Amino acid sequence: MKNTALTEKHISLGAKMVPFAGYNMPVQYEGINAEHATVRTAVGVFDVSHMGEFILKGENALDLIQRVTSNDASKLYDGKVQYSCLPNTEGGIVDDLLVYRIDEKTYMLVVNASNIEKDWNWIQKYNTANVEMHNISDQTSLLAIQGPKAADALQSLTDIDLASMEYYSFKKGTFAGVDNVVVSATGYTGAGGFEIYFENQYADKIWNAIFEAGAAYGIKPIGLGARDTLRLEMGFCLYGNDIDDTTSPIEAGLGWITKFTKPFTNSEALLAQKEAGVQRKLIGFEMIDRGIPRHDYPIVDALGNVIGKVTSGTQSPSLQKAIGMGYVNKEMAKEGTEIFIDIRNSKIKAKVVKFPFYK
């Protein structure tokens, strides 16, 4: 199992460590609900150094990105980030990812930890014009500092004006005395904040500086458990749960990152699917009766017929109710539709609601 540059730090802080995507990762410190509340109301720090980073360089870098991703990367400008996905040839998704435009000929792709090798091989397969590719995942640390107080907690560490940064933009600069740090106004929590990328050798220095600067703002370390409940409250997809090699971006409600202004892998089939309409859709639902929906639980109708399955579910710490996501037949996907979750052979009532759960 791989460690991040901060694994020893998490262990010394009493984190409960678990294997995740081949890495030894902190799932919680003081408890998921408390950590979740810290991010919604103040500021918390996630070590997400397990994520993958690729640099693509050269005259044809943009062309390669355009051919393998669903979104239109030609709309990017220096310092802009885009959410996108890598469609496969069968109608599913290889991975979802972020595309960073560093300059006209240099891009950084940020991919999911469990898919680093798969994504690298997939993009490489389409690299027919000698785009220079560098997998910098093992040399790169990534911290997500998330919450409404993130900008205030971090501002003393950098001359980048954090409060004025637009959502989904980034800047390179000095952070905690370290040069060449990428500071990105992105995140996976819906609570605002930043993600910072830097070389592993500076991990301890930057971690310590963040906690010193953020002490007055109640900053705390946060595990992957709260990361999951926070993203689920926002209706953000998790690869391997809500999207995978068998789910199309159209079914998953990711039509907004699927732009048919240019050809890309399987774009013709996906356009036909969009025009014809999909047979199943990813929905959000909240439980009416008591019960917590879990991954792979069947979703059934009033007669007990299986109409889909749960992809993600939890007891929402912010809303104090059980919520979930799942795929259902399109007829059952309308907001307000009554559905049932089969929990240990009992039909537990729920209703379809709009994303995000947490407003």
Tab-separated table of C-alpha atoms in Angstrom:
chain	number	residue	atom	x	y	z
A	1	MET	CA	0.000	0.000	0.000
A	2	LYS	CA	1.260	3.482	-0.859
A	3	ASN	CA	1.643	6.301	1.658
A	4	THR	CA	1.323	10.017	0.998
A	5	ALA	CA	4.051	12.389	2.194
A	6	LEU	CA	1.797	13.123	5.197
A	7	THR	CA	0.800	9.608	6.297
A	8	GLU	CA	2.952	9.754	9.457
A	9	LYS	CA	1.372	13.120	10.305
A	10	HIS	CA	-2.136	11.619	10.156
A	11	ILE	CA	-1.123	8.662	12.340
A	12	SER	CA	0.460	10.997	14.917
A	13	LEU	CA	-2.814	12.994	15.004
A	14	GLY	CA	-4.738	9.811	15.860
A	15	ALA	CA	-6.453	9.366	12.502
A	16	LYS	CA	-8.215	6.109	11.776
A	17	MET	CA	-6.380	4.892	8.667
A	18	VAL	CA	-7.951	2.745	5.933
A	19	PRO	CA	-6.859	1.408	2.536
A	20	PHE	CA	-8.319	3.571	-0.242
A	21	ALA	CA	-7.391	3.324	-3.950
A	22	GLY	CA	-4.156	1.586	-3.002
A	23	TYR	CA	-3.181	4.248	-0.458
A	24	ASN	CA	-3.108	4.321	3.334
A	25	MET	CA	-5.550	7.190	3.984
A	26	PRO	CA	-7.180	8.894	7.007
A	27	VAL	CA	-10.925	8.174	7.080
A	28	GLN	CA	-11.611	10.188	10.248
A	29	TYR	CA	-9.961	11.927	13.201
A	30	GLU	CA	-12.562	13.041	15.783
A	31	GLY	CA	-15.572	11.652	13.904
A	32	ILE	CA	-17.310	12.143	10.576
A	33	ASN	CA	-20.188	14.335	11.819
A	34	ALA	CA	-17.924	16.727	13.726
A	35	GLU	CA	-15.497	16.957	10.796
A	36	HIS	CA	-18.362	17.507	8.357
A	37	ALA	CA	-19.664	20.402	10.502
A	38	THR	CA	-16.163	21.934	10.671
A	39	VAL	CA	-16.037	22.175	6.861
A	40	ARG	CA	-19.597	23.518	6.494
A	41	THR	CA	-19.114	26.221	9.163
A	42	ALA	CA	-15.374	26.973	9.419
A	43	VAL	CA	-12.384	25.365	7.674
A	44	GLY	CA	-10.897	21.881	7.353
A	45	VAL	CA	-7.900	20.321	5.620
A	46	PHE	CA	-8.012	17.135	3.547
A	47	ASP	CA	-4.897	15.312	2.399
A	48	VAL	CA	-5.882	14.209	-1.104
A	49	SER	CA	-2.345	13.552	-2.338
A	50	HIS	CA	-3.499	10.166	-3.634
A	51	MET	CA	-5.080	11.931	-6.637
A	52	GLY	CA	-3.226	11.721	-9.961
A	53	GLU	CA	-1.670	14.584	-11.926
A	54	PHE	CA	-0.517	14.476	-15.546
A	55	ILE	CA	1.240	17.285	-17.446
A	56	LEU	CA	0.544	17.467	-21.198
A	57	LYS	CA	2.820	19.750	-23.220
A	58	GLY	CA	3.359	20.736	-26.808
A	59	GLU	CA	1.765	22.139	-29.958
A	60	ASN	CA	-0.813	19.339	-30.010
A	61	ALA	CA	-1.638	19.145	-26.294
A	62	LEU	CA	-5.004	20.889	-26.679
A	63	ASP	CA	-5.911	18.745	-29.682
A	64	LEU	CA	-5.253	15.560	-27.670
A	65	ILE	CA	-7.342	16.844	-24.739
A	66	GLN	CA	-10.161	17.760	-27.138
A	67	ARG	CA	-10.175	14.257	-28.622
A	68	VAL	CA	-10.258	12.368	-25.301
A	69	THR	CA	-12.433	14.621	-23.089
A	70	SER	CA	-16.138	15.423	-23.351
A	71	ASN	CA	-15.994	19.124	-22.429
A	72	ASP	CA	-14.704	21.843	-24.749
A	73	ALA	CA	-11.185	22.665	-23.542
A	74	SER	CA	-10.753	25.317	-26.257
A	75	LYS	CA	-12.819	27.572	-23.980
A	76	LEU	CA	-10.052	27.497	-21.348
A	77	TYR	CA	-7.641	30.392	-20.838
A	78	ASP	CA	-4.469	30.581	-18.727
A	79	GLY	CA	-5.387	30.061	-15.074
A	80	LYS	CA	-8.780	28.478	-15.791
A	81	VAL	CA	-9.947	25.002	-14.665
A	82	GLN	CA	-12.606	22.817	-16.286
A	83	TYR	CA	-14.511	19.763	-15.053
A	84	SER	CA	-14.702	17.061	-17.724
A	85	CYS	CA	-14.717	13.321	-18.321
A	86	LEU	CA	-12.976	10.730	-20.473
A	87	PRO	CA	-15.689	8.833	-22.367
A	88	ASN	CA	-14.931	5.247	-23.389
A	89	THR	CA	-15.931	3.655	-26.685
A	90	GLU	CA	-18.860	1.696	-25.183
A	91	GLY	CA	-20.903	4.637	-23.924
A	92	GLY	CA	-19.452	4.714	-20.391
A	93	ILE	CA	-16.856	6.835	-18.590
A	94	VAL	CA	-13.163	5.999	-18.162
A	95	ASP	CA	-12.901	8.683	-15.448
A	96	ASP	CA	-13.982	12.186	-14.499
A	97	LEU	CA	-11.207	14.752	-14.187
A	98	LEU	CA	-10.147	18.390	-13.967
A	99	VAL	CA	-8.295	20.128	-16.820
A	100	TYR	CA	-6.005	23.039	-15.885
A	101	ARG	CA	-4.689	25.354	-18.605
A	102	ILE	CA	-1.240	26.514	-17.493
A	103	ASP	CA	-0.486	28.135	-20.847
A	104	GLU	CA	-1.402	27.678	-24.505
A	105	LYS	CA	0.757	24.559	-24.818
A	106	THR	CA	0.770	23.230	-21.233
A	107	TYR	CA	-2.070	21.563	-19.340
A	108	MET	CA	-2.425	19.661	-16.091
A	109	LEU	CA	-5.012	16.889	-15.792
A	110	VAL	CA	-6.117	15.820	-12.305
A	111	VAL	CA	-7.553	12.303	-12.196
A	112	ASN	CA	-8.934	9.904	-9.598
A	113	ALA	CA	-6.457	7.902	-7.538
A	114	SER	CA	-7.891	4.497	-8.452
A	115	ASN	CA	-7.687	5.316	-12.179
A	116	ILE	CA	-4.185	6.802	-12.544
A	117	GLU	CA	-2.724	3.934	-14.573
A	118	LYS	CA	-5.947	3.307	-16.513
A	119	ASP	CA	-6.287	6.996	-17.475
A	120	TRP	CA	-2.613	7.327	-18.393
A	121	ASN	CA	-2.822	4.324	-20.744
A	122	TRP	CA	-6.106	5.550	-22.227
A	123	ILE	CA	-4.785	9.037	-23.056
A	124	GLN	CA	-1.470	7.627	-24.266
A	125	LYS	CA	-3.379	5.394	-26.703
A	126	TYR	CA	-4.748	8.521	-28.417
A	127	ASN	CA	-1.442	10.403	-28.274
A	128	THR	CA	-0.622	10.047	-31.966
A	129	ALA	CA	1.022	13.482	-32.371
A	130	ASN	CA	3.884	13.200	-29.874
A	131	VAL	CA	2.401	15.292	-27.088
A	132	GLU	CA	4.885	15.317	-24.201
A	133	MET	CA	3.245	13.524	-21.257
A	134	HIS	CA	4.523	13.477	-17.675
A	135	ASN	CA	2.899	11.549	-14.840
A	136	ILE	CA	3.825	13.659	-11.782
A	137	SER	CA	1.393	11.917	-9.400
A	138	ASP	CA	4.033	10.313	-7.161
A	139	GLN	CA	5.990	13.572	-6.751
A	140	THR	CA	2.965	15.769	-6.063
A	141	SER	CA	1.101	16.459	-2.828
A	142	LEU	CA	-2.401	17.925	-2.822
A	143	LEU	CA	-4.237	19.497	0.102
A	144	ALA	CA	-7.868	20.631	-0.048
A	145	ILE	CA	-8.549	23.453	2.416
A	146	GLN	CA	-12.320	23.734	2.401
A	147	GLY	CA	-14.924	25.814	4.197
A	148	PRO	CA	-16.279	29.382	4.405
A	149	LYS	CA	-13.247	30.563	6.401
A	150	ALA	CA	-10.636	29.041	4.044
A	151	ALA	CA	-9.570	32.320	2.380
A	152	ASP	CA	-9.165	34.113	5.730
A	153	ALA	CA	-7.272	31.177	7.250
A	154	LEU	CA	-4.775	30.982	4.364
A	155	GLN	CA	-4.334	34.599	3.274
A	156	SER	CA	-1.334	35.318	5.526
A	157	LEU	CA	0.601	32.514	3.767
A	158	THR	CA	0.528	33.943	0.234
A	159	ASP	CA	0.528	37.175	-1.762
A	160	ILE	CA	-2.149	35.715	-4.070
A	161	ASP	CA	-5.413	37.552	-3.289
A	162	LEU	CA	-7.478	34.499	-2.351
A	163	ALA	CA	-10.815	36.218	-1.736
A	164	SER	CA	-10.895	37.617	-5.281
A	165	MET	CA	-10.171	34.300	-7.021
A	166	GLU	CA	-13.006	33.119	-9.241
A	167	TYR	CA	-14.452	29.648	-8.754
A	168	TYR	CA	-12.614	27.148	-11.001
A	169	SER	CA	-9.581	29.366	-11.512
A	170	PHE	CA	-6.004	28.923	-10.265
A	171	LYS	CA	-2.784	30.853	-9.768
A	172	LYS	CA	0.831	29.803	-9.371
A	173	GLY	CA	2.778	31.588	-6.674
A	174	THR	CA	4.573	31.493	-3.349
A	175	PHE	CA	2.699	29.773	-0.534
A	176	ALA	CA	4.076	29.330	3.007
A	177	GLY	CA	7.498	30.379	1.692
A	178	VAL	CA	7.465	27.706	-1.041
A	179	ASP	CA	7.674	28.801	-4.697
A	180	ASN	CA	5.757	27.355	-7.630
A	181	VAL	CA	2.685	26.229	-5.644
A	182	VAL	CA	-0.571	25.903	-7.607
A	183	VAL	CA	-3.462	27.434	-5.649
A	184	SER	CA	-6.808	26.456	-7.153
A	185	ALA	CA	-10.281	27.741	-6.204
A	186	THR	CA	-11.796	24.286	-6.579
A	187	GLY	CA	-13.053	21.557	-4.263
A	188	TYR	CA	-15.422	18.663	-3.774
A	189	THR	CA	-17.400	19.826	-0.741
A	190	GLY	CA	-19.660	22.669	-1.874
A	191	ALA	CA	-18.322	24.680	1.073
A	192	GLY	CA	-15.889	26.846	-0.909
A	193	GLY	CA	-12.133	26.862	-0.461
A	194	PHE	CA	-8.940	25.943	-2.250
A	195	GLU	CA	-6.822	23.031	-3.422
A	196	ILE	CA	-3.058	23.447	-3.377
A	197	TYR	CA	-0.520	21.395	-5.338
A	198	PHE	CA	3.168	21.241	-4.402
A	199	GLU	CA	6.171	18.915	-4.383
A	200	ASN	CA	6.198	16.188	-1.712
A	201	GLN	CA	9.367	17.535	-0.085
A	202	TYR	CA	7.436	20.589	1.179
A	203	ALA	CA	4.503	18.641	2.615
A	204	ASP	CA	5.394	18.948	6.314
A	205	LYS	CA	6.360	22.604	6.008
A	206	ILE	CA	3.133	23.555	4.221
A	207	TRP	CA	0.894	21.422	6.469
A	208	ASN	CA	2.396	22.975	9.617
A	209	ALA	CA	2.126	26.510	8.220
A	210	ILE	CA	-1.547	26.006	7.299
A	211	PHE	CA	-2.442	24.780	10.790
A	212	GLU	CA	-0.538	27.611	12.437
A	213	ALA	CA	-2.147	30.268	10.225
A	214	GLY	CA	-5.599	28.696	10.548
A	215	ALA	CA	-5.579	28.143	14.326
A	216	ALA	CA	-7.573	31.318	14.998
A	217	TYR	CA	-10.239	30.105	12.530
A	218	GLY	CA	-10.775	26.698	14.135
A	219	ILE	CA	-8.986	24.780	11.376
A	220	LYS	CA	-8.961	20.981	11.731
A	221	PRO	CA	-7.762	17.943	9.759
A	222	ILE	CA	-10.598	16.140	7.958
A	223	GLY	CA	-10.775	12.524	6.755
A	224	LEU	CA	-12.223	10.873	3.678
A	225	GLY	CA	-15.411	9.931	5.552
A	226	ALA	CA	-16.550	13.558	5.798
A	227	ARG	CA	-15.337	14.205	2.258
A	228	ASP	CA	-17.879	11.610	1.116
A	229	THR	CA	-20.813	13.012	3.144
A	230	LEU	CA	-19.999	16.581	2.033
A	231	ARG	CA	-19.854	15.702	-1.684
A	232	LEU	CA	-23.006	13.603	-1.413
A	233	GLU	CA	-24.968	16.525	0.073
A	234	MET	CA	-24.015	18.461	-3.066
A	235	GLY	CA	-24.978	15.625	-5.426
A	236	PHE	CA	-21.404	15.384	-6.758
A	237	CYS	CA	-20.635	12.064	-8.475
A	238	LEU	CA	-18.016	9.691	-7.071
A	239	TYR	CA	-16.236	7.578	-9.681
A	240	GLY	CA	-16.741	3.869	-8.991
A	241	ASN	CA	-20.081	4.566	-7.277
A	242	ASP	CA	-22.247	6.986	-9.263
A	243	ILE	CA	-20.313	6.898	-12.545
A	244	ASP	CA	-18.163	4.167	-14.049
A	245	ASP	CA	-17.307	2.321	-17.264
A	246	THR	CA	-20.985	1.420	-17.760
A	247	THR	CA	-22.696	4.787	-17.087
A	248	SER	CA	-22.946	7.413	-19.788
A	249	PRO	CA	-22.421	11.106	-18.967
A	250	ILE	CA	-25.918	11.797	-20.322
A	251	GLU	CA	-27.517	9.278	-17.916
A	252	ALA	CA	-25.426	10.706	-15.061
A	253	GLY	CA	-26.732	14.239	-15.584
A	254	LEU	CA	-23.353	15.345	-16.938
A	255	GLY	CA	-24.740	16.678	-20.211
A	256	TRP	CA	-23.389	20.090	-19.139
A	257	ILE	CA	-19.803	18.797	-19.507
A	258	THR	CA	-20.587	16.908	-22.740
A	259	LYS	CA	-20.138	19.425	-25.563
A	260	PHE	CA	-20.827	18.336	-29.118
A	261	THR	CA	-19.017	21.350	-30.600
A	262	LYS	CA	-16.098	19.049	-31.507
A	263	PRO	CA	-15.544	15.320	-32.083
A	264	PHE	CA	-14.336	13.237	-29.134
A	265	THR	CA	-14.287	9.555	-28.177
A	266	ASN	CA	-17.743	8.054	-28.857
A	267	SER	CA	-19.272	11.520	-29.356
A	268	GLU	CA	-21.574	10.383	-32.177
A	269	ALA	CA	-23.168	7.668	-30.044
A	270	LEU	CA	-23.517	10.018	-27.070
A	271	LEU	CA	-25.125	12.696	-29.260
A	272	ALA	CA	-27.600	10.106	-30.576
A	273	GLN	CA	-28.346	9.118	-26.973
A	274	LYS	CA	-28.910	12.738	-25.977
A	275	GLU	CA	-31.271	13.305	-28.906
A	276	ALA	CA	-33.209	10.055	-28.413
A	277	GLY	CA	-33.360	10.388	-24.619
A	278	VAL	CA	-31.938	7.979	-22.067
A	279	GLN	CA	-33.736	4.986	-20.569
A	280	ARG	CA	-32.373	5.533	-17.061
A	281	LYS	CA	-31.281	8.572	-15.098
A	282	LEU	CA	-29.225	9.360	-12.028
A	283	ILE	CA	-31.523	10.813	-9.382
A	284	GLY	CA	-31.238	12.185	-5.896
A	285	PHE	CA	-33.682	10.996	-3.257
A	286	GLU	CA	-34.388	11.582	0.406
A	287	MET	CA	-35.820	8.999	2.747
A	288	ILE	CA	-39.347	9.555	4.065
A	289	ASP	CA	-39.395	6.485	6.327
A	290	ARG	CA	-36.508	5.582	8.613
A	291	GLY	CA	-33.585	3.760	7.050
A	292	ILE	CA	-30.211	4.503	5.529
A	293	PRO	CA	-29.727	3.692	1.843
A	294	ARG	CA	-26.419	2.027	0.978
A	295	HIS	CA	-24.495	1.393	-2.239
A	296	ASP	CA	-26.140	-1.346	-4.385
A	297	TYR	CA	-29.423	-1.515	-2.431
A	298	PRO	CA	-32.279	-2.123	-4.921
A	299	ILE	CA	-34.669	0.737	-5.688
A	300	VAL	CA	-38.219	-0.581	-6.164
A	301	ASP	CA	-41.682	0.751	-6.989
A	302	ALA	CA	-44.806	0.440	-4.834
A	303	LEU	CA	-45.363	-3.121	-6.101
A	304	GLY	CA	-41.807	-4.173	-5.268
A	305	ASN	CA	-40.586	-4.236	-8.889
A	306	VAL	CA	-36.904	-3.357	-9.151
A	307	ILE	CA	-36.560	-0.038	-11.024
A	308	GLY	CA	-32.909	0.743	-10.249
A	309	LYS	CA	-30.238	0.699	-7.579
A	310	VAL	CA	-28.609	2.976	-5.051
A	311	THR	CA	-25.137	4.207	-6.007
A	312	SER	CA	-24.405	6.353	-2.904
A	313	GLY	CA	-26.266	6.891	0.351
A	314	THR	CA	-25.761	8.248	3.855
A	315	GLN	CA	-27.326	9.965	6.837
A	316	SER	CA	-26.761	13.629	5.941
A	317	PRO	CA	-25.071	15.425	8.869
A	318	SER	CA	-26.259	18.872	7.692
A	319	LEU	CA	-29.849	17.902	6.910
A	320	GLN	CA	-30.347	15.304	9.654
A	321	LYS	CA	-32.043	12.970	7.201
A	322	ALA	CA	-30.999	10.035	5.036
A	323	ILE	CA	-30.234	10.853	1.401
A	324	GLY	CA	-28.966	8.961	-1.612
A	325	MET	CA	-28.283	8.828	-5.326
A	326	GLY	CA	-29.098	6.085	-7.777
A	327	TYR	CA	-30.163	5.157	-11.285
A	328	VAL	CA	-33.840	4.547	-12.041
A	329	ASN	CA	-35.987	4.048	-15.135
A	330	LYS	CA	-36.626	7.477	-16.663
A	331	GLU	CA	-40.371	7.231	-15.884
A	332	MET	CA	-39.534	7.219	-12.167
A	333	ALA	CA	-36.976	10.052	-12.300
A	334	LYS	CA	-39.345	13.014	-11.982
A	335	GLU	CA	-38.996	15.232	-8.914
A	336	GLY	CA	-41.511	14.266	-6.216
A	337	THR	CA	-41.937	10.661	-7.450
A	338	GLU	CA	-42.405	8.188	-4.604
A	339	ILE	CA	-39.919	5.319	-4.665
A	340	PHE	CA	-38.849	2.665	-2.176
A	341	ILE	CA	-35.439	1.425	-1.111
A	342	ASP	CA	-35.195	-2.297	-0.430
A	343	ILE	CA	-33.369	-2.410	2.909
A	344	ARG	CA	-32.959	-5.987	4.150
A	345	ASN	CA	-36.154	-7.078	2.324
A	346	SER	CA	-38.242	-4.194	3.653
A	347	LYS	CA	-39.636	-1.497	1.371
A	348	ILE	CA	-38.606	1.851	2.874
A	349	LYS	CA	-40.333	4.908	1.405
A	350	ALA	CA	-38.347	7.719	-0.256
A	351	LYS	CA	-38.993	10.493	-2.786
A	352	VAL	CA	-37.041	11.879	-5.751
A	353	VAL	CA	-35.573	15.346	-5.094
A	354	LYS	CA	-33.448	17.828	-7.034
A	355	PHE	CA	-29.692	18.218	-6.563
A	356	PRO	CA	-28.091	19.586	-4.501
A	357	PHE	CA	-29.580	18.167	-1.304
A	358	TYR	CA	-27.868	20.878	0.746
A	359	LYS	CA	-28.851	24.335	-0.489
